[in-house]
GROMACS .gro file of C-alpha atoms in nm:
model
  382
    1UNK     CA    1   0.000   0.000   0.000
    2UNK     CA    2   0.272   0.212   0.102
    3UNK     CA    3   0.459   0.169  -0.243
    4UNK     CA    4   0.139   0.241  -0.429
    5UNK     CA    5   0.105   0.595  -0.248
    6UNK     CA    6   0.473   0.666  -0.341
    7UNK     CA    7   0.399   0.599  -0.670
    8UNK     CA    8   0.106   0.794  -0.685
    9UNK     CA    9   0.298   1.061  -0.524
   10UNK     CA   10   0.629   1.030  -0.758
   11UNK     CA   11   0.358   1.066  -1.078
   12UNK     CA   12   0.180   1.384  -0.899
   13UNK     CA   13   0.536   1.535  -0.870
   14UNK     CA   14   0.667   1.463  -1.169
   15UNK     CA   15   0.332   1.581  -1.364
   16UNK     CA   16   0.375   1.934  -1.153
   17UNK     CA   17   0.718   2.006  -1.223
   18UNK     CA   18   0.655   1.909  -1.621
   19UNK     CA   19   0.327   2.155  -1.563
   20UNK     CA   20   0.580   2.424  -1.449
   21UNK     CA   21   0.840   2.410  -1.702
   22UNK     CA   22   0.515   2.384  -1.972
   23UNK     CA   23   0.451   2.745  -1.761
   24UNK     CA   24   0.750   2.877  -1.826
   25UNK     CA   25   0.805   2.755  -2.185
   26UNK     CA   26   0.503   2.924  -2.241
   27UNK     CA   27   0.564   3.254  -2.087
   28UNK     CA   28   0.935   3.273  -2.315
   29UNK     CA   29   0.780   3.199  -2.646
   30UNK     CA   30   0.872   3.415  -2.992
   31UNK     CA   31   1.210   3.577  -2.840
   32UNK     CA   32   1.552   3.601  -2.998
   33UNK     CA   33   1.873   3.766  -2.869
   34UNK     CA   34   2.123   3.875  -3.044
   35UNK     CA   35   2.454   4.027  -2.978
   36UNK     CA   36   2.643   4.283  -3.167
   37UNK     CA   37   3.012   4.251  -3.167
   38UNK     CA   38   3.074   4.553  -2.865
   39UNK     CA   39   3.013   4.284  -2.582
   40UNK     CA   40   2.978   3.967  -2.629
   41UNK     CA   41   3.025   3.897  -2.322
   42UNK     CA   42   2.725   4.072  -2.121
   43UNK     CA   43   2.490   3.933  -2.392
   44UNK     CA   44   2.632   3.577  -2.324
   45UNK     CA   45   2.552   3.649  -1.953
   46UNK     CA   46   2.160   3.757  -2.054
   47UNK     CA   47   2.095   3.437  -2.250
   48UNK     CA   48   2.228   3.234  -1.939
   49UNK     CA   49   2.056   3.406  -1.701
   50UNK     CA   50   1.741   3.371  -1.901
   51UNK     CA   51   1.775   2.993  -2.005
   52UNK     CA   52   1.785   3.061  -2.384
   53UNK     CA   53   2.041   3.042  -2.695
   54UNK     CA   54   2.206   3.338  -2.829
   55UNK     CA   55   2.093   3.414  -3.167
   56UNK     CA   56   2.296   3.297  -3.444
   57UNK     CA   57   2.430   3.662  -3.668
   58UNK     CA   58   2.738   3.732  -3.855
   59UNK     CA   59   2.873   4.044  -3.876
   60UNK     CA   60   3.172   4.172  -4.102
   61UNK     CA   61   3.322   4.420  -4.321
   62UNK     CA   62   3.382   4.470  -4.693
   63UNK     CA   63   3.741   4.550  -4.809
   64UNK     CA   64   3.645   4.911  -4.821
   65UNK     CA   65   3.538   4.890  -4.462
   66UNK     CA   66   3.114   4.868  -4.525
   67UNK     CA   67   2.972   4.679  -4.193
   68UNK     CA   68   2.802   4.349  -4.314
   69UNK     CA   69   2.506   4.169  -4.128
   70UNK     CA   70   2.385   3.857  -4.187
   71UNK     CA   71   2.057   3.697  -3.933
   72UNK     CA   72   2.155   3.300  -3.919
   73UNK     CA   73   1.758   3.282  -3.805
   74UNK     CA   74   1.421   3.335  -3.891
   75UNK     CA   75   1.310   3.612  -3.694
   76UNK     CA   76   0.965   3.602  -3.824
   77UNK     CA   77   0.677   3.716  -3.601
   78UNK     CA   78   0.928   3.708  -3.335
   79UNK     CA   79   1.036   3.949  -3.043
   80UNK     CA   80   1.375   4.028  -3.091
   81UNK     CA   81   1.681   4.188  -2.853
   82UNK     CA   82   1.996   4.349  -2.952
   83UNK     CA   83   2.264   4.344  -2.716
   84UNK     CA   84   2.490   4.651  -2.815
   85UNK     CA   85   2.704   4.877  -2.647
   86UNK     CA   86   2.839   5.216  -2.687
   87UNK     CA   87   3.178   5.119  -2.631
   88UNK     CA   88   3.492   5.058  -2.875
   89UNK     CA   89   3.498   5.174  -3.203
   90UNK     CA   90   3.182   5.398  -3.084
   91UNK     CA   91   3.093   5.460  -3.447
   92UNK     CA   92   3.151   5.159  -3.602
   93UNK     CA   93   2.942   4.961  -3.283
   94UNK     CA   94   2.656   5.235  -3.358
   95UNK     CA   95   2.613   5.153  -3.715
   96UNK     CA   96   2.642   4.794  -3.734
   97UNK     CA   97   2.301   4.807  -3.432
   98UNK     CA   98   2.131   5.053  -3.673
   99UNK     CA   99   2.233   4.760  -3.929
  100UNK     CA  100   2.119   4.476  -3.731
  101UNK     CA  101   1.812   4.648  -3.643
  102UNK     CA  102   1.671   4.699  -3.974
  103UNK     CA  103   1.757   4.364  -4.065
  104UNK     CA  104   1.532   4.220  -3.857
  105UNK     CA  105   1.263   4.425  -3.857
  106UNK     CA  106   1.255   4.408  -4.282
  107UNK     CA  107   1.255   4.071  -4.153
  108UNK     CA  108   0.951   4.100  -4.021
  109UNK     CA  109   1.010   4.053  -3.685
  110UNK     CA  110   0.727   4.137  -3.431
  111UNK     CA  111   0.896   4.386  -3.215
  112UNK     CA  112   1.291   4.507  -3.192
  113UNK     CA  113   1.430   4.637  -2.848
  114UNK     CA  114   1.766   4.766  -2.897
  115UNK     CA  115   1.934   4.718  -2.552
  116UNK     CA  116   2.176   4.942  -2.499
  117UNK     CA  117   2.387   4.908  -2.194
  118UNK     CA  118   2.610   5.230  -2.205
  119UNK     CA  119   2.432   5.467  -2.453
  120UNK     CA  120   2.642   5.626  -2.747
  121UNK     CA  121   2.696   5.982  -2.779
  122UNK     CA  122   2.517   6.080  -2.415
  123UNK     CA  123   2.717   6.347  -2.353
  124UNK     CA  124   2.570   6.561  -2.670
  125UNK     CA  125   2.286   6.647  -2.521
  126UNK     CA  126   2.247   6.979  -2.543
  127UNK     CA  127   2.446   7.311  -2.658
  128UNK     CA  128   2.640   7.413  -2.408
  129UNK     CA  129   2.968   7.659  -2.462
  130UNK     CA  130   3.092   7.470  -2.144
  131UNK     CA  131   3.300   7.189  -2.386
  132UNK     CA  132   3.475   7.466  -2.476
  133UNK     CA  133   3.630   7.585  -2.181
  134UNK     CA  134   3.860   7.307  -2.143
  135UNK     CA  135   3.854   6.865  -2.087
  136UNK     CA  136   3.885   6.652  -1.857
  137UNK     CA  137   4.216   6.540  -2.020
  138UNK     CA  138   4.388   6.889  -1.977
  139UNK     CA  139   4.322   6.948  -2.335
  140UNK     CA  140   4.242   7.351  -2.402
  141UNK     CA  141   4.052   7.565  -2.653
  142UNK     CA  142   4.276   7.845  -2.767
  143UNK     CA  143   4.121   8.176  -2.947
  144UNK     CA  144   4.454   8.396  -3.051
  145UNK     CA  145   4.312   8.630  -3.307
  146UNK     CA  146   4.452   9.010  -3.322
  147UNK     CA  147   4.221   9.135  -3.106
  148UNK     CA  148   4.383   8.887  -2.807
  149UNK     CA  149   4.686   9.134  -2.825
  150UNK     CA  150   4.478   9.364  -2.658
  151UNK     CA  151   4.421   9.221  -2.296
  152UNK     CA  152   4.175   9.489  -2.188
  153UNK     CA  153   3.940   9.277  -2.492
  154UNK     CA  154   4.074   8.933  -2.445
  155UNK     CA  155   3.803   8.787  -2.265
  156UNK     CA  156   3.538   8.954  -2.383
  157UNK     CA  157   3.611   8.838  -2.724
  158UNK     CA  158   3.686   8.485  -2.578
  159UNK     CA  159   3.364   8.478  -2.419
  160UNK     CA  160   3.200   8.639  -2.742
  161UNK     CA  161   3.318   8.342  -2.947
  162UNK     CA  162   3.270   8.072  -2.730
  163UNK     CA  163   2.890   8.158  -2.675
  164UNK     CA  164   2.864   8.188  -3.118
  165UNK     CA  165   3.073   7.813  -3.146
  166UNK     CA  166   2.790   7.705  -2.879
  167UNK     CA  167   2.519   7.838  -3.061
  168UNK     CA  168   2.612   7.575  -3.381
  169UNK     CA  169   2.730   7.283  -3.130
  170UNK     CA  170   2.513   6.976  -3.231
  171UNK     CA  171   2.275   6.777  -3.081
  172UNK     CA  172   2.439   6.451  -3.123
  173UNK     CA  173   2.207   6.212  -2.887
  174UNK     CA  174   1.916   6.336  -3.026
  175UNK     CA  175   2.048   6.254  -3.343
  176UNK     CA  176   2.135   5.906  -3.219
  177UNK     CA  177   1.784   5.880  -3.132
  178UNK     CA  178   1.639   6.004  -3.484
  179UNK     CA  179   1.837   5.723  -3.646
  180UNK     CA  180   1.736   5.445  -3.416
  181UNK     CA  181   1.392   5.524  -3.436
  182UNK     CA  182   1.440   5.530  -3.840
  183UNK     CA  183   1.619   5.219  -3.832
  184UNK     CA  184   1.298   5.054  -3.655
  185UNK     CA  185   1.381   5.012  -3.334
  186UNK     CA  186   1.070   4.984  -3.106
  187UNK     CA  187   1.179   4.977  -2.779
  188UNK     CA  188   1.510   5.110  -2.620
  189UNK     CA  189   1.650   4.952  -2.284
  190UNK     CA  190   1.959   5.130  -2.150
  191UNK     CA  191   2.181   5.215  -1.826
  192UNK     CA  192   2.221   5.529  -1.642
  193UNK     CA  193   2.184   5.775  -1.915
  194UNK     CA  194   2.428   6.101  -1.869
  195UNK     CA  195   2.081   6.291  -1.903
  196UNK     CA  196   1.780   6.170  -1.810
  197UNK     CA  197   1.572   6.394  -2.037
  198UNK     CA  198   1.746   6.205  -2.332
  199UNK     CA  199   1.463   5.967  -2.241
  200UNK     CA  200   1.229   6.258  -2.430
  201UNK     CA  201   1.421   6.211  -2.764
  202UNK     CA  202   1.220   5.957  -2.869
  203UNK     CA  203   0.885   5.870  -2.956
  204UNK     CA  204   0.932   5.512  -2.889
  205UNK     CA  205   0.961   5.409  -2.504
  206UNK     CA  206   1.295   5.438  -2.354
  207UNK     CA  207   1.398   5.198  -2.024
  208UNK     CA  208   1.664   5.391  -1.835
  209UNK     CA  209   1.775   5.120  -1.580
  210UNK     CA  210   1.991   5.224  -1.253
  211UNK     CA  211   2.244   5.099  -1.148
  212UNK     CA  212   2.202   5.216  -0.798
  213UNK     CA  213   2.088   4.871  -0.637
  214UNK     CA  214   2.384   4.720  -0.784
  215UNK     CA  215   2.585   4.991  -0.591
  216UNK     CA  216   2.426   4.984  -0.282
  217UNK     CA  217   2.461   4.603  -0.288
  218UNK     CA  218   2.825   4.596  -0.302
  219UNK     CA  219   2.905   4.910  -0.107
  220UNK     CA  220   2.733   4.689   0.210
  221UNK     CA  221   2.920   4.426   0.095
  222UNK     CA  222   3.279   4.544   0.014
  223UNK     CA  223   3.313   4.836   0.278
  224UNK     CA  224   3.259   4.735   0.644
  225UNK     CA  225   3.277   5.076   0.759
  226UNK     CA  226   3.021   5.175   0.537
  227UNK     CA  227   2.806   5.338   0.823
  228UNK     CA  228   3.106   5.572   0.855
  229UNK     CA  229   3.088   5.647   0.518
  230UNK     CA  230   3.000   5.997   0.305
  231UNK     CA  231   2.898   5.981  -0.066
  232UNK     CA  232   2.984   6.271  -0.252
  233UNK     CA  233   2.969   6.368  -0.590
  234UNK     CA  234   3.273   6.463  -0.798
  235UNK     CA  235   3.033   6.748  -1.000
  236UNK     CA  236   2.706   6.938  -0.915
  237UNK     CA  237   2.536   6.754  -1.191
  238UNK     CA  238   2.535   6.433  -0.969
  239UNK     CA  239   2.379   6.538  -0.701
  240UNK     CA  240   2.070   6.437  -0.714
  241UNK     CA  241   2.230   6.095  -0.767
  242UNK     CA  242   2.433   6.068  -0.442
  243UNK     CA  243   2.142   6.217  -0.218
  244UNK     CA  244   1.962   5.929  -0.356
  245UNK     CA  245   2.226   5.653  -0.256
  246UNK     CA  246   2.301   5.860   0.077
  247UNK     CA  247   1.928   5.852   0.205
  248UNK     CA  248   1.951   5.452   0.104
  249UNK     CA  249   2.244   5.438   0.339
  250UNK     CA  250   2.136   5.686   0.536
  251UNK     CA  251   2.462   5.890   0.555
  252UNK     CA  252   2.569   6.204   0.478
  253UNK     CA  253   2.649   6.341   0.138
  254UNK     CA  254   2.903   6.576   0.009
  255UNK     CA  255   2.979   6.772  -0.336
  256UNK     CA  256   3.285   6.917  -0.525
  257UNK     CA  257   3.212   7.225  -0.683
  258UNK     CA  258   3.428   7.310  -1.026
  259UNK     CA  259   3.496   7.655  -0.999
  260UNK     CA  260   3.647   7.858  -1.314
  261UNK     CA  261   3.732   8.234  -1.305
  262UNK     CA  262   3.780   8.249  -1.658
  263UNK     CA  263   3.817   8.055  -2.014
  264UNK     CA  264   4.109   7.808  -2.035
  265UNK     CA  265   4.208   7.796  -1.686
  266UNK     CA  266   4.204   7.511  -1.487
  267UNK     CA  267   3.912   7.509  -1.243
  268UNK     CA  268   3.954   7.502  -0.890
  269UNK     CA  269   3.766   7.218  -0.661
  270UNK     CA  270   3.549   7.344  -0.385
  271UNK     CA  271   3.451   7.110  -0.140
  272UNK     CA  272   3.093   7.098   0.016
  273UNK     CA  273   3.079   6.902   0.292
  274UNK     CA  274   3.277   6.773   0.600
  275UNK     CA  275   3.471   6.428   0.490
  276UNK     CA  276   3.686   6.486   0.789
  277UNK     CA  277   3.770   6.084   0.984
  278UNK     CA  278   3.517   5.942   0.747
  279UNK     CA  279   3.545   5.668   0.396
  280UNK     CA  280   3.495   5.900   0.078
  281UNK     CA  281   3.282   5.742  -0.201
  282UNK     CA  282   3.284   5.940  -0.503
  283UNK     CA  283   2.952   5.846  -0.735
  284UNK     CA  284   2.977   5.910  -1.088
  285UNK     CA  285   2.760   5.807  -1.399
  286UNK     CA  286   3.096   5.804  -1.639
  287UNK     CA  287   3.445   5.831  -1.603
  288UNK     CA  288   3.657   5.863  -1.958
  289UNK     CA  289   4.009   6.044  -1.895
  290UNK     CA  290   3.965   5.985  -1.521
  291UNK     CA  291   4.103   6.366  -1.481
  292UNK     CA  292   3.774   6.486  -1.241
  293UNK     CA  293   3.769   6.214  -1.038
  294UNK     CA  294   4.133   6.152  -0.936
  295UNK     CA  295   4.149   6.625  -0.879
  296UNK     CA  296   3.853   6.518  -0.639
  297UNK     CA  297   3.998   6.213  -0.483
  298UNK     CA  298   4.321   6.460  -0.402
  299UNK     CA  299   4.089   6.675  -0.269
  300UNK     CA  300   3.935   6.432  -0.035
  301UNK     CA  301   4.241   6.323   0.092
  302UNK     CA  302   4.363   6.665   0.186
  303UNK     CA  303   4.026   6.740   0.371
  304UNK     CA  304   4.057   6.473   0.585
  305UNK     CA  305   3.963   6.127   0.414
  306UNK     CA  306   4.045   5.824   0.575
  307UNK     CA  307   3.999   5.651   0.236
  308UNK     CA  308   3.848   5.715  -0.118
  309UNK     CA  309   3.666   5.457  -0.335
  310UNK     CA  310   3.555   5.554  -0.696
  311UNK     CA  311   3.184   5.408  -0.823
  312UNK     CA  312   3.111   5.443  -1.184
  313UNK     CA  313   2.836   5.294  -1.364
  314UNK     CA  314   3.028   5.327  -1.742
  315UNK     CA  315   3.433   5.289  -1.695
  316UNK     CA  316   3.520   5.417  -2.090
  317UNK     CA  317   3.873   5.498  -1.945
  318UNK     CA  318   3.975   5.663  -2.270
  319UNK     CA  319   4.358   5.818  -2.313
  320UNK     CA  320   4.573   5.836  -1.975
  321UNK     CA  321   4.293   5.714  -1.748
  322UNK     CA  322   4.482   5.421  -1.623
  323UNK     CA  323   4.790   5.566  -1.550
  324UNK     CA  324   4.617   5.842  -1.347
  325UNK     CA  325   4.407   5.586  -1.156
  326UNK     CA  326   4.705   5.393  -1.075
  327UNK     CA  327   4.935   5.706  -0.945
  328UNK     CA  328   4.586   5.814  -0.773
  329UNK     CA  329   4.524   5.748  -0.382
  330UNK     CA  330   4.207   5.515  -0.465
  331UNK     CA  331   4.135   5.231  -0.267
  332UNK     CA  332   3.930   5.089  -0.588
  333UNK     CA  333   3.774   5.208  -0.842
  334UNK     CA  334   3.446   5.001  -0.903
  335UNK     CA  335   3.248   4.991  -1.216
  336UNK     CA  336   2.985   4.761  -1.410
  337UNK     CA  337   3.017   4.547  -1.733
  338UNK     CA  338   2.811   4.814  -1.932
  339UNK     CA  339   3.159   4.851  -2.112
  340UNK     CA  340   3.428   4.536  -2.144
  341UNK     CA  341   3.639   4.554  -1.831
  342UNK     CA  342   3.860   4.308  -1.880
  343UNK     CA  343   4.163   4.492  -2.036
  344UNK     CA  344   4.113   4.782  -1.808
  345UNK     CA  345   4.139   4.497  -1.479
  346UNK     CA  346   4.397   4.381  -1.661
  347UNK     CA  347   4.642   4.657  -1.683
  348UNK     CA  348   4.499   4.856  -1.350
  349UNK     CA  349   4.453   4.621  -1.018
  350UNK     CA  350   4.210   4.893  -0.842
  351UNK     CA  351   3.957   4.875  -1.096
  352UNK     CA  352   3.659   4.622  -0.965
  353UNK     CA  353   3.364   4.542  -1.202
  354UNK     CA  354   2.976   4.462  -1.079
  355UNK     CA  355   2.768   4.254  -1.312
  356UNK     CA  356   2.485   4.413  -1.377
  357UNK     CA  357   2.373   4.145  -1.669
  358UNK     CA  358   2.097   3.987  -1.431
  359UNK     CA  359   1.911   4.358  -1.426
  360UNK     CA  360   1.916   4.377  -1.811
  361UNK     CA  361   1.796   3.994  -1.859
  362UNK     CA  362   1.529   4.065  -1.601
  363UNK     CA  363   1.462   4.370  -1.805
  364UNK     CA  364   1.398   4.151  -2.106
  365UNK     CA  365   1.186   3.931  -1.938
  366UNK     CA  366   0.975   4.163  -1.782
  367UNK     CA  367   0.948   4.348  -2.120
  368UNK     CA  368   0.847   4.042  -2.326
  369UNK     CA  369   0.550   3.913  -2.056
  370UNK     CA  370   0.458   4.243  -2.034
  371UNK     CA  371   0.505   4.272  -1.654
  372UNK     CA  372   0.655   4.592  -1.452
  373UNK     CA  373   1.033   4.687  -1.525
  374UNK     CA  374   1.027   4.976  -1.224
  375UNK     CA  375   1.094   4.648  -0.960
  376UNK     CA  376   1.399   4.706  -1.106
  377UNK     CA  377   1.484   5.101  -0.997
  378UNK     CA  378   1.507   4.990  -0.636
  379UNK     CA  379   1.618   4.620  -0.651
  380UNK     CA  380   1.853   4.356  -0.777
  381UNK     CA  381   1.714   4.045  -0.945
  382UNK     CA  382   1.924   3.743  -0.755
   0.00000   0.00000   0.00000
């Protein structure tokens, strides 16, 4: 009697978990991912986390350097990812999505979401004379015309052309946008944009994920004195990040102000805040030449800092960025796998990378079932 109930139980279980799986299978129908060639890696890491194959495409160039797609699939009827990053050869990475894009929607796929980790051209969102003024890298605009003889006119004229250059600076995001949107892209997933409002660009609906979860995660984690801790913000355009993450924590926050008396001269840090005996975290959307960031982390230190970590969600590290965050007094500089890290871990031992894959495959999940994505503003997926 006894055998027959385990029997009868062994069928009941079996039958539930095939009933499940039959659940699932039919909650993941009609979806394809593909990958463009900017990171393979973090789309590899999607398809794992969400139990599926990574689409079969073949991308390469002509002799005279054309970008060539070719779909290995049908995509037919189906909902369809692209996994591309704004990292690399920028341009060349942006073209050959606008590429894949319209290959599968001519295709006739159902639906394409271009997911876009770290989104291109960010930065261009808006005209602003400010670019002008001088880089992160120590690179300088310089305006010597005859009338710079006289000094009495110098920066008036300076300031004259500067505001005219401005007035004919481009919009490149929105641009970006335009040709996504032409390409066929119907949804956009991305990361942290540099400006949220480049969300308004399009007339398709935009996903900006945070990575603030991810951050809070390993700051509890990684830092045991973390209650000890002050965020601060290397700009006053983050601030409204870090008071976010410091209320999370609930610890203080501070802010470096960029002060600069005049065109072409290097601007003086003011600090706002007391970091005095406490751990310094400096918060950052983007770091590329690494030159604000490592001027703030010097400026910590002399205020009192018992230590300094760096968190950025998009580690470009363009030009001398890992020679300055090498000779810099970081304890580590953490950042996620928007952009390959693996070179820049290579060659710099304080850079530490958080994967943030599991946020963007929940993202596509959520997106094809048509549940909620905000879950995702305040929480990590485990």
């Amino acid at each position: 009697m006894e055998d027959v109930e385990g029997e009868i139980k062994a069928e009941s279980d079996s039958s539930s978990s095939s009933s499940r799986n039959l659940i699932l299978q039919s909650r993941m129908p009609n979806i394809k991912v593909f990958s463009g060639s900017s990171h393979l890696d973090l789309a590899q890491r999607v398809v794992d986390r969400l139990g599926i194959d990574l689409g079969k495409v073949v991308t390469k160039k002509f002799s005279n350097l054309e970008t060539c797609v070719e779909i290995g699939e049908s995509v037919r009827g189906e909902d369809v990812y692209i996994v591309q990053s704004g990292s690399g050869e920028i341009n060349d990475n942006l073209m050959e999505l606008l590429i894949m894009i319209n290959a599968c929607k001519i295709a006739s796929a159902s639906r394409v979401t271009a997911v876009i980790p770290c989104f291109p051209y960010a930065r261009q969102d808006k005209k602003d004379k400010a670019g002008l003024e001088g880089k992160d890298d120590g690179s300088k605009v310089v305006a010597t015309p005859p009338q710079a003889r006289f000094k009495s006119n110098e920066w008036k004229f300076r300031e004259g052309l500067m505001e005219a250059v401005a007035s004919r600076a481009p919009i490149s995001a929105k641009l970006v946008a335009n040709m996504l949107s032409v390409a066929g892209a119907d949804h956009i997933i991305t990361m942290d944009l540099h400006a949220s409002q480049i969300q308004g660009f399009f007339d398709i609906p935009v996903d900006n994920l945070y990575a603030e979860p991810a951050v809070l995660k390993w700051i509890k984690e990684n830092i045991p004195e973390w209650r000890n801790s002050i965020i601060v913000s290397p700009d006053a355009g983050g601030a409204k990040r870090v008071t976010s993450i410091a209320d999370r924590l609930n610890v203080e926050f501070a802010l470096i102000h960029k002060e600069r008396r005049k065109a072409n001269e290097v601007a003086s840090m003011v600090l706002v805040g007391d970091v005095k005996d406490r751990i310094a975290i400096l918060v950052d959307d983007m770091a590329d030449t690494c030159g604000t960031i490592c001027h703030a982390a010097e400026k910590l230190m002399d205020a009192g800092a018992t230590k300094v970590y760096a968190i950025l969600t998009h580690g470009i590290f363009s030009g001398p960025a890992i020679s300055r965050i090498n000779n810099a007094c970081f304890e580590a500089v953490v950042v996620t796998n928007t952009i390959p890290q693996e070179e820049h871990m290579r060659d710099c031992p304080k850079i530490q990378c958080i994967d943030v894959s599991m946020m963007f495959a929940e993202a596509v999940r959520r997106t094809h079932n048509g549940e909620s994505v905000s879950y995702l503003f305040s929480n990590v997926p485990y």
